[in-house]
Coordinates of C-alpha atoms and ligand atoms in Angstrom, one line a residue:
X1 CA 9.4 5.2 12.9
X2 CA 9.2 8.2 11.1
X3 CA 9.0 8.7 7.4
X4 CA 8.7 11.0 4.5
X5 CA 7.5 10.6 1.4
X6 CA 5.9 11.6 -2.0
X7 CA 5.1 10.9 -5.8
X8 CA 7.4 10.7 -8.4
X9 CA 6.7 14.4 -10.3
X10 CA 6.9 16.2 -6.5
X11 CA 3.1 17.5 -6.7
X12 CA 1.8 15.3 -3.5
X13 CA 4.0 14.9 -0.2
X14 CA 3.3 13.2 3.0
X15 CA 4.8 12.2 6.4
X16 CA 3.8 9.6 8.6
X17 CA 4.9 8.6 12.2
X18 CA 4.2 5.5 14.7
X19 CA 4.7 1.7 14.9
X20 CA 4.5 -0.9 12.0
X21 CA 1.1 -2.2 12.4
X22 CA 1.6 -4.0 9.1
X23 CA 4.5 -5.2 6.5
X24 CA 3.8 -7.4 3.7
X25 CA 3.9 -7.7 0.1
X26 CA 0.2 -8.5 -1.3
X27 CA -0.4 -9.8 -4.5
X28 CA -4.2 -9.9 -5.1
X29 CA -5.4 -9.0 -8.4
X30 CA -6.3 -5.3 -7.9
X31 CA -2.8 -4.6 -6.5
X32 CA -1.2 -6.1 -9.7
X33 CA -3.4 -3.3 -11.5
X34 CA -1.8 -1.0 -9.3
X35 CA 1.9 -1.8 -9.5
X36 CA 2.0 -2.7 -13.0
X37 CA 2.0 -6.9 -12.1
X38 CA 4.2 -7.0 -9.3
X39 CA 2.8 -7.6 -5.6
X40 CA 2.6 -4.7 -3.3
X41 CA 4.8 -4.1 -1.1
X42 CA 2.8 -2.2 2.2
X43 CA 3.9 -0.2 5.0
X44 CA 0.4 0.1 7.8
X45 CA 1.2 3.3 10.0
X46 CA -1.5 4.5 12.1
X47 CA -4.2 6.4 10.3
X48 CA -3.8 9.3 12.7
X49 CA -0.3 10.1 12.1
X50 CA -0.4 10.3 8.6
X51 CA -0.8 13.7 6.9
X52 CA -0.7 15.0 3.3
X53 CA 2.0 18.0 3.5
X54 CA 2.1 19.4 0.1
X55 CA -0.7 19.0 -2.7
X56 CA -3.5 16.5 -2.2
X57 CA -3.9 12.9 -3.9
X58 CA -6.7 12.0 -6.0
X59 CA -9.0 9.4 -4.8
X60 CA -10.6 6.7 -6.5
X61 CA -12.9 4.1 -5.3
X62 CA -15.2 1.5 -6.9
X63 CA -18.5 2.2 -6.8
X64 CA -19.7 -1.5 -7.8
X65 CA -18.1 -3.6 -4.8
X66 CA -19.6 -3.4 -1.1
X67 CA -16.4 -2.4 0.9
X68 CA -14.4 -0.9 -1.7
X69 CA -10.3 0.2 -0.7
X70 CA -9.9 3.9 -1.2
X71 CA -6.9 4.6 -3.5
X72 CA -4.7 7.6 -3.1
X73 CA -2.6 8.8 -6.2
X74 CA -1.0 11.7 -7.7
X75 CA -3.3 13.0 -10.0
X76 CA -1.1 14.2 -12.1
X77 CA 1.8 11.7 -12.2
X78 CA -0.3 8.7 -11.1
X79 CA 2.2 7.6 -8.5
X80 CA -0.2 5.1 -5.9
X81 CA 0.5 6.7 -2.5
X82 CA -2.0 5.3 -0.1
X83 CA -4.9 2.8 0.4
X84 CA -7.6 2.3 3.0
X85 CA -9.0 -0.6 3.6
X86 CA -12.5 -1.6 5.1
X87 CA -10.5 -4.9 6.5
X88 CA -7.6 -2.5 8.4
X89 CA -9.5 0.0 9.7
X90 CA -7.3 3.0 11.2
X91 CA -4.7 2.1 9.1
X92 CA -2.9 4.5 6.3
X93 CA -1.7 1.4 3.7
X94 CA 1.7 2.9 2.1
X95 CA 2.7 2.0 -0.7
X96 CA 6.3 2.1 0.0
X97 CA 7.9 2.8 -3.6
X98 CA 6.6 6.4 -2.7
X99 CA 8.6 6.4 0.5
X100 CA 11.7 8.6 0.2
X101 CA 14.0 6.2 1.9
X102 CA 12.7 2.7 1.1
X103 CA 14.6 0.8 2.9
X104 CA 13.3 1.9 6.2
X105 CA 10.4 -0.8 5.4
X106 CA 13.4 -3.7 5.5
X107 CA 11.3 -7.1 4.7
X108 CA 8.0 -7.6 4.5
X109 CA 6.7 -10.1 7.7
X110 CA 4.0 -11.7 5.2
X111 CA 2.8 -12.3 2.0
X112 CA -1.2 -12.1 1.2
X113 CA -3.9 -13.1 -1.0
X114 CA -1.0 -16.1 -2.4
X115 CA -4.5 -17.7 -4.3
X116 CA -3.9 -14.3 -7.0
X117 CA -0.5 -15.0 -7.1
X118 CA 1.8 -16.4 -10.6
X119 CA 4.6 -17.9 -11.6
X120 CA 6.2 -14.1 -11.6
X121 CA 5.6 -13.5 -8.3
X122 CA 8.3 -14.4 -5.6
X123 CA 8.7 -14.3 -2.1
X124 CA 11.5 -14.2 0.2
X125 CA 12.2 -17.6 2.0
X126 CA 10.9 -17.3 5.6
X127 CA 8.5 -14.8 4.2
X128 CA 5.1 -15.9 6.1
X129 CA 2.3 -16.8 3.2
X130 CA -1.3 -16.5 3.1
X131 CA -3.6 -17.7 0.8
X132 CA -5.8 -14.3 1.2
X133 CA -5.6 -12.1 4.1
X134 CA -4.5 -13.7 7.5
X135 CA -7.0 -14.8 10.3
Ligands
LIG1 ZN1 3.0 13.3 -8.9
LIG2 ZN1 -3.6 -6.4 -2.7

C-alpha cells in the first residue's frame, strides 16, 4: 500500500509505501498518554519507505528507560505521527489518525499489552489479544 499523511495544523507531511508488517491497536500505558486514553491504533510500514515530505516532527525519547520508543510529533500542533520501537526494528510505527485516508488500515489483526488495558478499552470480536507484545 501506499499512503499519505500529516498532522492536524498541516506543518509535518509524510508518505509511506510497502506491505503491512504490522496492524494492531495497543493499549499499554504510554500509548494511553499519547492518544488521550484510548488504545493505539498502529499501521508498521517498512522503515525504508517512509519519508517526511513537508516540515520535520519533533522527537522525544525518555532518557530514564534502557530501550526507550522514539516519538514523532508535530511540534507545533502535537499531532503523534510516528514511533520507533527497539522491539520492531525497521519498522516506521504510524499512528494512523494522522493518515489522510484512515480507512486504508481496515481492522487491526491484534490487540497488545491487554495487562494495561480498562474497562474503557474495547476490542473487536475476532480481534487476536495479547497480554503484552506477541511471541
Ligand atoms: Zn501540526
Ligand atoms: Zn503501546
Amino acid at each position: 500500500m501506499k499512503v499519505q499523511g500529516g498532522c492536524y495544523c498541516g506543518a509535518v507531511r509524510y508518505e509511506a509505501e510497502g506491505d503491512a508488517l504490522f496492524k494492531g491497536q495497543c493499549h499499554c500505558r504510554e500509548c494511553q498518554y499519547i492518544t488521550g486514553g484510548g488504545g493505539n491504533l498502529i499501521l508498521g510500514l517498512p522503515e525504508t519507505e517512509f519519508k517526511y515530505i513537508k516540515g520535520e516532527p519533533a522527537i522525544y525519547r525518555r532518557d530514564d528507560l534502557d530501550e526507550p520508543v522514539t516519538r514523532e510529533f508535530c511540534g507545533k500542533c502535537g499531532t503523534p505521527l510516528t514511533s520507533r520501537a527497539p522491539a520492531a526494528p525497521g519498522v516506521a510505527l504510524i499512528k494512523i489518525g494522522s493518515l489522510d485516508d484512515p480507512a486504508v488500515f481496515g481492522k487491526p489483526d491484534m490487540a497488545i499489552y491487554m495487562d494495561d488495558s480498562y474497562a474503557h478499552h474495547v476490542v473487536d470480536e475476532g480481534v487476536m489479544q495479547f497480554p503484552k507484545a506477541p511471541g
